[in-house]
């Protein structure tokens, strides 16, 4: 499919790379494509970044049929722009589509469209260490009409924003509140896909955690509030007695690409890693026996986020003296090293763009 390009004639100045705020400033262009029954996905365009028009009865506004992705473009020291396992994001977008009855996209074409967009806005991929361009592909149901059924019209968009280093003063351990009242997702629901509704459902718990001075929520399973699921927008890992444990994907947890890459790295280092159910009680027992050595979250935004403290029912557990663990640091250094092209990419994870 051809992509029609309309260049932005009112180019915005690029923001100061030293003071980039996550998700606030967007680049000069966006990718847009439409779906209807007659033409399938069609009308692929790159347009000046700007407002979109929606009928007030558009189904997205009433029934929340929306999916999204989150990925980054990194600039290497040599000046190249690189993507990290981008095909996995578009594969996951189609998994999300399937769950919400949204017509599938051609994954290869999506990547092609993204690369075209990045070529136009290439100067917006920042240069300072630790900075990157965050990429947000998403789909909304645009068909007009009230009544609950899968929409017959959609829009797919890609927008991008330069983002600063997640850690201004090096890796900082975060404080986590273990939520035992609200739940994020249940098996059979939509916890395994990236959809706005999952985040809407998480706000109440997140707000509660923030009021108690915790930065994020650790979710427990929706049925028994017993098994550990994940943290905010991150998967979670524990190092217990020399072994690494992460909750298995049972249908309510988001299958993170950073999670998968972390598991693959650990295996390549011959560090035992188990994907299985882990209960909050097991975590407490490990902590009480001094066997909880490290805990960290994984996700595109922070890559590896060490956890320094858990609060479960007012019991506070401080992990590794609130210091970054050796393994967390090694994983962070390796993953970011590969992403920014400083380390050899033995896994073939990085896609180097040629502009
Ligand atoms: C995106 C996301 C993650 C992390 O996935 P990555 O592919 O590693 O960025 C984890 N949990 C939730 C709920 C998410 O939305």
Short mmCIF file of C-alpha atoms and ligand atoms in Angstrom, two decimals:
data_model
loop_
_atom_site.label_atom_id
_atom_site.label_comp_id
_atom_site.label_asym_id
_atom_site.label_seq_id
_atom_site.Cartn_x
_atom_site.Cartn_y
_atom_site.Cartn_z
CA UNK A 1 0.00 0.00 0.00
CA UNK A 2 1.22 3.46 -0.80
CA UNK A 3 1.62 6.03 1.94
CA UNK A 4 0.52 9.52 0.98
CA UNK A 5 2.71 12.15 2.60
CA UNK A 6 1.59 15.69 3.43
CA UNK A 7 4.51 17.61 4.87
CA UNK A 8 4.06 19.89 7.85
CA UNK A 9 4.65 23.48 6.75
CA UNK A 10 4.65 24.85 10.30
CA UNK A 11 7.55 22.93 11.75
CA UNK A 12 7.78 23.15 15.51
CA UNK A 13 11.11 23.83 17.17
CA UNK A 14 12.55 20.79 18.90
CA UNK A 15 12.44 20.90 22.68
CA UNK A 16 15.60 21.22 24.79
CA UNK A 17 16.98 17.69 25.20
CA UNK A 18 18.00 18.42 28.77
CA UNK A 19 14.46 19.00 29.98
CA UNK A 20 12.35 16.47 28.07
CA UNK A 21 9.18 15.46 29.91
CA UNK A 22 7.60 12.09 29.12
CA UNK A 23 4.63 12.30 26.77
CA UNK A 24 4.29 16.08 26.48
CA UNK A 25 5.82 17.17 23.17
CA UNK A 26 5.06 15.37 19.94
CA UNK A 27 6.97 15.38 16.66
CA UNK A 28 5.93 17.19 13.48
CA UNK A 29 4.14 14.32 11.78
CA UNK A 30 1.86 11.39 12.51
CA UNK A 31 0.82 8.28 10.65
CA UNK A 32 -2.90 7.71 10.08
CA UNK A 33 -4.76 4.87 8.35
CA UNK A 34 -8.48 4.09 8.15
CA UNK A 35 -10.50 0.91 8.16
CA UNK A 36 -13.94 0.22 6.77
CA UNK A 37 -15.66 -2.95 5.62
CA UNK A 38 -15.53 -2.04 1.96
CA UNK A 39 -11.83 -1.20 1.70
CA UNK A 40 -10.24 -2.92 4.70
CA UNK A 41 -7.27 -0.95 6.02
CA UNK A 42 -6.74 1.86 3.51
CA UNK A 43 -5.91 5.54 3.11
CA UNK A 44 -2.45 5.29 4.67
CA UNK A 45 -1.11 8.78 5.22
CA UNK A 46 1.55 10.74 6.99
CA UNK A 47 0.11 14.08 8.03
CA UNK A 48 1.22 17.08 10.04
CA UNK A 49 0.72 16.20 13.72
CA UNK A 50 -2.60 17.66 14.81
CA UNK A 51 -6.14 17.20 16.01
CA UNK A 52 -8.38 14.50 14.62
CA UNK A 53 -12.10 14.90 14.15
CA UNK A 54 -14.51 12.44 15.74
CA UNK A 55 -18.25 12.28 15.71
CA UNK A 56 -19.51 12.54 19.33
CA UNK A 57 -21.19 9.17 18.80
CA UNK A 58 -17.93 7.47 17.77
CA UNK A 59 -17.90 4.09 19.45
CA UNK A 60 -14.48 4.57 21.05
CA UNK A 61 -15.96 7.32 23.21
CA UNK A 62 -18.70 5.06 24.59
CA UNK A 63 -17.45 1.48 24.59
CA UNK A 64 -13.69 1.82 24.82
CA UNK A 65 -12.68 -0.30 21.86
CA UNK A 66 -9.03 0.77 21.80
CA UNK A 67 -5.62 -0.90 21.71
CA UNK A 68 -2.13 0.54 21.77
CA UNK A 69 1.58 -0.19 21.78
CA UNK A 70 4.64 1.42 23.31
CA UNK A 71 8.12 1.23 21.84
CA UNK A 72 11.21 3.39 21.41
CA UNK A 73 13.70 4.56 18.80
CA UNK A 74 17.24 4.98 20.13
CA UNK A 75 20.14 6.97 18.72
CA UNK A 76 23.52 5.26 18.80
CA UNK A 77 26.79 7.07 19.46
CA UNK A 78 27.49 6.76 15.73
CA UNK A 79 24.28 8.67 15.07
CA UNK A 80 22.18 5.77 13.72
CA UNK A 81 18.56 5.33 14.72
CA UNK A 82 17.65 1.91 16.06
CA UNK A 83 14.51 0.03 17.05
CA UNK A 84 14.37 -2.78 19.60
CA UNK A 85 12.44 -5.88 18.50
CA UNK A 86 9.79 -3.73 16.74
CA UNK A 87 8.16 -6.72 15.02
CA UNK A 88 7.21 -8.00 18.48
CA UNK A 89 5.22 -4.83 19.16
CA UNK A 90 3.16 -5.15 15.98
CA UNK A 91 2.66 -8.85 16.63
CA UNK A 92 1.32 -7.97 20.10
CA UNK A 93 -0.84 -5.20 18.62
CA UNK A 94 -2.55 -7.87 16.52
CA UNK A 95 -3.04 -10.06 19.60
CA UNK A 96 -4.71 -7.06 21.25
CA UNK A 97 -6.79 -6.48 18.11
CA UNK A 98 -7.99 -10.05 18.12
CA UNK A 99 -9.16 -9.85 21.76
CA UNK A 100 -11.16 -6.65 21.10
CA UNK A 101 -12.59 -7.73 17.72
CA UNK A 102 -10.56 -5.12 15.83
CA UNK A 103 -9.49 -6.14 12.30
CA UNK A 104 -5.87 -7.26 12.09
CA UNK A 105 -3.16 -5.13 10.59
CA UNK A 106 -0.42 -6.13 8.19
CA UNK A 107 2.49 -6.17 10.65
CA UNK A 108 5.18 -5.68 8.02
CA UNK A 109 3.35 -2.71 6.58
CA UNK A 110 3.01 -1.15 10.05
CA UNK A 111 6.75 -1.35 10.54
CA UNK A 112 7.31 0.14 7.09
CA UNK A 113 4.94 3.00 7.92
CA UNK A 114 6.68 3.62 11.24
CA UNK A 115 10.09 3.73 9.54
CA UNK A 116 8.76 6.22 6.97
CA UNK A 117 7.43 8.41 9.79
CA UNK A 118 10.75 8.18 11.64
CA UNK A 119 12.61 9.16 8.49
CA UNK A 120 10.57 12.37 8.23
CA UNK A 121 10.97 13.20 11.94
CA UNK A 122 14.46 11.71 12.34
CA UNK A 123 15.91 14.87 13.89
CA UNK A 124 13.50 14.37 16.79
CA UNK A 125 15.29 11.25 17.99
CA UNK A 126 17.33 12.93 20.72
CA UNK A 127 21.11 12.60 21.08
CA UNK A 128 21.80 12.93 24.81
CA UNK A 129 22.69 9.73 26.69
CA UNK A 130 19.62 7.94 28.01
CA UNK A 131 17.17 9.86 25.82
CA UNK A 132 15.00 8.27 23.14
CA UNK A 133 11.94 8.77 20.97
CA UNK A 134 8.86 7.10 22.45
CA UNK A 135 6.52 5.66 19.82
CA UNK A 136 2.81 5.17 20.43
CA UNK A 137 0.85 3.22 17.79
CA UNK A 138 -2.87 2.94 18.63
CA UNK A 139 -6.25 2.04 17.17
CA UNK A 140 -9.66 3.51 17.95
CA UNK A 141 -13.17 2.55 16.89
CA UNK A 142 -14.47 5.52 14.90
CA UNK A 143 -17.82 4.20 13.70
CA UNK A 144 -20.66 6.48 14.66
CA UNK A 145 -23.52 4.94 16.58
CA UNK A 146 -24.62 3.83 20.02
CA UNK A 147 -25.12 0.12 20.57
CA UNK A 148 -22.62 -2.43 21.75
CA UNK A 149 -21.03 -4.46 18.97
CA UNK A 150 -17.64 -4.48 17.24
CA UNK A 151 -17.28 -1.29 15.22
CA UNK A 152 -17.10 -1.39 11.44
CA UNK A 153 -14.78 1.61 11.15
CA UNK A 154 -11.41 2.30 12.80
CA UNK A 155 -8.43 4.60 12.73
CA UNK A 156 -4.85 3.49 13.29
CA UNK A 157 -2.38 6.19 14.27
CA UNK A 158 1.27 6.43 15.23
CA UNK A 159 2.50 9.40 17.23
CA UNK A 160 5.97 9.98 18.66
CA UNK A 161 7.48 12.04 21.45
CA UNK A 162 11.09 12.58 22.52
CA UNK A 163 11.67 11.44 26.11
CA UNK A 164 14.41 12.07 28.61
CA UNK A 165 16.43 9.62 30.59
CA UNK A 166 14.15 7.75 32.96
CA UNK A 167 16.82 7.91 35.63
CA UNK A 168 18.40 11.33 35.94
CA UNK A 169 20.76 10.31 38.75
CA UNK A 170 21.35 6.66 37.89
CA UNK A 171 19.10 3.73 38.71
CA UNK A 172 16.82 4.56 41.61
CA UNK A 173 14.91 1.91 43.55
CA UNK A 174 11.14 2.47 43.63
CA UNK A 175 8.66 1.93 46.47
CA UNK A 176 5.80 -0.42 45.69
CA UNK A 177 2.41 -0.77 47.35
CA UNK A 178 0.90 -4.26 47.18
CA UNK A 179 -2.78 -3.75 46.40
CA UNK A 180 -5.13 -6.27 48.03
CA UNK A 181 -8.47 -4.59 47.42
CA UNK A 182 -8.69 -3.42 43.81
CA UNK A 183 -7.60 -5.71 40.99
CA UNK A 184 -6.34 -4.92 37.51
CA UNK A 185 -7.41 -7.94 35.48
CA UNK A 186 -8.70 -11.48 35.62
CA UNK A 187 -8.02 -14.50 33.46
CA UNK A 188 -10.48 -14.44 30.56
CA UNK A 189 -10.51 -10.65 30.58
CA UNK A 190 -8.17 -8.22 28.83
CA UNK A 191 -5.14 -8.16 31.14
CA UNK A 192 -2.88 -9.73 28.52
CA UNK A 193 -3.42 -6.99 25.94
CA UNK A 194 -2.50 -3.33 25.83
CA UNK A 195 -5.80 -1.49 25.98
CA UNK A 196 -6.70 1.84 27.55
CA UNK A 197 -9.45 0.25 29.62
CA UNK A 198 -6.95 -1.76 31.65
CA UNK A 199 -5.33 1.50 32.67
CA UNK A 200 -8.64 3.16 33.50
CA UNK A 201 -9.32 0.23 35.83
CA UNK A 202 -5.92 0.66 37.49
CA UNK A 203 -6.23 4.36 38.38
CA UNK A 204 -8.01 3.90 41.69
CA UNK A 205 -5.35 1.57 43.05
CA UNK A 206 -2.58 3.79 41.69
CA UNK A 207 -4.13 6.85 43.36
CA UNK A 208 -4.36 5.00 46.66
CA UNK A 209 -0.68 3.99 46.45
CA UNK A 210 0.42 7.53 45.65
CA UNK A 211 -1.51 8.90 48.63
CA UNK A 212 0.53 6.58 50.82
CA UNK A 213 3.72 7.80 49.20
CA UNK A 214 4.33 4.71 47.06
CA UNK A 215 5.15 5.25 43.41
CA UNK A 216 3.47 2.16 41.94
CA UNK A 217 1.09 -0.69 42.63
CA UNK A 218 1.93 -4.39 42.66
CA UNK A 219 -1.24 -6.15 41.52
CA UNK A 220 -2.36 -9.47 42.90
CA UNK A 221 -4.53 -11.95 41.02
CA UNK A 222 -8.18 -11.00 40.67
CA UNK A 223 -9.61 -14.18 42.14
CA UNK A 224 -7.81 -14.86 45.39
CA UNK A 225 -5.62 -11.74 45.84
CA UNK A 226 -2.89 -14.25 46.48
CA UNK A 227 -0.61 -14.57 43.47
CA UNK A 228 1.62 -11.76 42.24
CA UNK A 229 0.81 -10.38 38.79
CA UNK A 230 2.69 -7.24 37.73
CA UNK A 231 3.52 -3.64 38.57
CA UNK A 232 1.81 -0.67 36.85
CA UNK A 233 3.22 -0.81 33.33
CA UNK A 234 5.95 -3.29 34.18
CA UNK A 235 6.38 -7.02 34.63
CA UNK A 236 8.00 -8.06 37.87
CA UNK A 237 10.97 -10.29 38.76
CA UNK A 238 12.37 -11.52 42.09
CA UNK A 239 15.75 -12.98 42.88
CA UNK A 240 15.21 -15.48 45.65
CA UNK A 241 18.06 -17.59 46.99
CA UNK A 242 20.07 -17.33 43.77
CA UNK A 243 17.17 -18.09 41.44
CA UNK A 244 15.12 -15.62 39.43
CA UNK A 245 11.32 -15.99 39.52
CA UNK A 246 8.71 -14.13 37.49
CA UNK A 247 4.95 -14.76 37.31
CA UNK A 248 3.98 -17.02 34.43
CA UNK A 249 1.69 -15.65 31.69
CA UNK A 250 -1.70 -17.05 32.59
CA UNK A 251 -3.92 -14.65 30.66
CA UNK A 252 -4.14 -11.71 33.04
CA UNK A 253 -0.56 -10.40 32.75
CA UNK A 254 0.84 -8.34 29.89
CA UNK A 255 3.51 -10.31 28.00
CA UNK A 256 6.21 -7.64 28.05
CA UNK A 257 8.91 -7.59 25.42
CA UNK A 258 11.39 -6.41 28.06
CA UNK A 259 10.24 -9.35 30.23
CA UNK A 260 10.89 -11.80 27.43
CA UNK A 261 14.28 -10.23 26.64
CA UNK A 262 15.24 -10.35 30.33
CA UNK A 263 14.41 -14.06 30.51
CA UNK A 264 16.42 -14.72 27.35
CA UNK A 265 19.41 -12.81 28.75
CA UNK A 266 19.28 -14.64 32.09
CA UNK A 267 19.15 -17.98 30.31
CA UNK A 268 22.15 -17.00 28.16
CA UNK A 269 24.04 -16.26 31.40
CA UNK A 270 23.05 -19.64 32.85
CA UNK A 271 21.17 -17.98 35.69
CA UNK A 272 18.21 -20.15 36.72
CA UNK A 273 14.94 -18.41 35.84
CA UNK A 274 11.49 -19.76 36.60
CA UNK A 275 8.21 -18.59 35.07
CA UNK A 276 5.61 -19.78 37.52
CA UNK A 277 2.96 -18.72 39.99
CA UNK A 278 4.43 -16.91 42.96
CA UNK A 279 2.26 -15.99 45.90
CA UNK A 280 2.67 -12.94 48.10
CA UNK A 281 3.10 -15.37 51.02
CA UNK A 282 6.06 -16.99 49.31
CA UNK A 283 7.58 -13.54 48.88
CA UNK A 284 7.06 -12.72 52.56
CA UNK A 285 8.56 -16.05 53.64
CA UNK A 286 11.59 -15.47 51.40
CA UNK A 287 11.94 -11.99 52.88
CA UNK A 288 11.69 -13.25 56.45
CA UNK A 289 14.31 -15.90 55.76
CA UNK A 290 16.62 -13.27 54.22
CA UNK A 291 16.38 -14.96 50.85
CA UNK A 292 14.77 -12.12 48.90
CA UNK A 293 17.90 -10.77 47.27
CA UNK A 294 16.56 -8.47 44.56
CA UNK A 295 13.30 -7.34 42.99
CA UNK A 296 12.82 -5.33 39.81
CA UNK A 297 10.27 -4.35 37.20
CA UNK A 298 10.77 -4.57 33.43
CA UNK A 299 9.19 -2.41 30.72
CA UNK A 300 10.00 -0.25 27.72
CA UNK A 301 9.85 3.04 29.63
CA UNK A 302 12.25 2.27 32.49
CA UNK A 303 13.86 -0.89 31.02
CA UNK A 304 14.85 -2.28 34.47
CA UNK A 305 13.41 -0.62 37.55
CA UNK A 306 14.88 -1.86 40.85
CA UNK A 307 12.37 -2.19 43.68
CA UNK A 308 13.61 -1.01 47.07
CA UNK A 309 10.52 -1.51 49.19
CA UNK A 310 7.21 -3.36 49.29
CA UNK A 311 4.28 -2.57 51.55
CA UNK A 312 1.75 -5.39 51.97
CA UNK A 313 -0.99 -4.86 54.54
CA UNK A 314 1.25 -2.37 56.36
CA UNK A 315 4.15 -4.77 56.57
CA UNK A 316 7.15 -3.02 55.04
CA UNK A 317 9.79 -5.12 53.33
CA UNK A 318 13.00 -3.36 52.34
CA UNK A 319 14.83 -5.19 49.57
CA UNK A 320 18.63 -5.25 49.42
CA UNK A 321 18.90 -2.25 51.79
CA UNK A 322 17.06 -0.16 49.22
CA UNK A 323 20.11 -0.46 46.96
CA UNK A 324 20.31 -1.56 43.34
CA UNK A 325 21.12 -5.24 43.17
CA UNK A 326 24.04 -6.54 41.17
CA UNK A 327 21.84 -8.53 38.79
CA UNK A 328 19.38 -5.63 38.26
CA UNK A 329 22.31 -3.38 37.38
CA UNK A 330 23.82 -5.96 35.00
CA UNK A 331 20.48 -6.47 33.24
CA UNK A 332 19.99 -2.72 32.93
CA UNK A 333 23.49 -2.18 31.56
CA UNK A 334 23.16 -5.04 29.09
CA UNK A 335 19.69 -4.21 27.79
CA UNK A 336 20.38 -0.48 27.44
CA UNK A 337 23.81 -1.30 26.00
CA UNK A 338 22.16 -3.35 23.25
CA UNK A 339 19.39 -0.79 22.70
CA UNK A 340 21.79 2.13 22.25
CA UNK A 341 24.21 0.05 20.18
CA UNK A 342 27.05 0.14 22.70
CA UNK A 343 27.11 -3.64 23.16
CA UNK A 344 27.16 -6.36 20.56
CA UNK A 345 23.65 -7.57 19.75
CA UNK A 346 24.12 -11.35 19.82
CA UNK A 347 20.38 -11.95 19.73
CA UNK A 348 19.51 -9.98 16.59
CA UNK A 349 17.15 -7.76 18.60
CA UNK A 350 18.12 -4.42 17.12
CA UNK A 351 16.91 -3.03 13.82
CA UNK A 352 19.27 -0.37 12.57
CA UNK A 353 17.60 2.17 10.27
CA UNK A 354 19.56 3.50 7.33
CA UNK A 355 18.99 7.25 7.50
C1 LIG B 1 3.46 -2.33 28.23
C2 LIG B 1 3.23 -3.01 29.53
C3 LIG B 1 4.26 -3.77 30.14
C4 LIG B 1 5.67 -3.84 29.61
O1 LIG B 1 5.77 -4.34 28.33
P1 LIG B 1 7.06 -4.03 27.45
O2 LIG B 1 6.79 -4.67 26.15
O3 LIG B 1 8.22 -4.63 28.16
O4 LIG B 1 7.18 -2.54 27.37
C5 LIG B 1 3.94 -4.44 31.31
N1 LIG B 1 2.71 -4.36 31.86
C6 LIG B 1 1.73 -3.62 31.31
C7 LIG B 1 0.40 -3.59 31.96
C8 LIG B 1 1.96 -2.92 30.13
O5 LIG B 1 0.97 -2.20 29.59
#
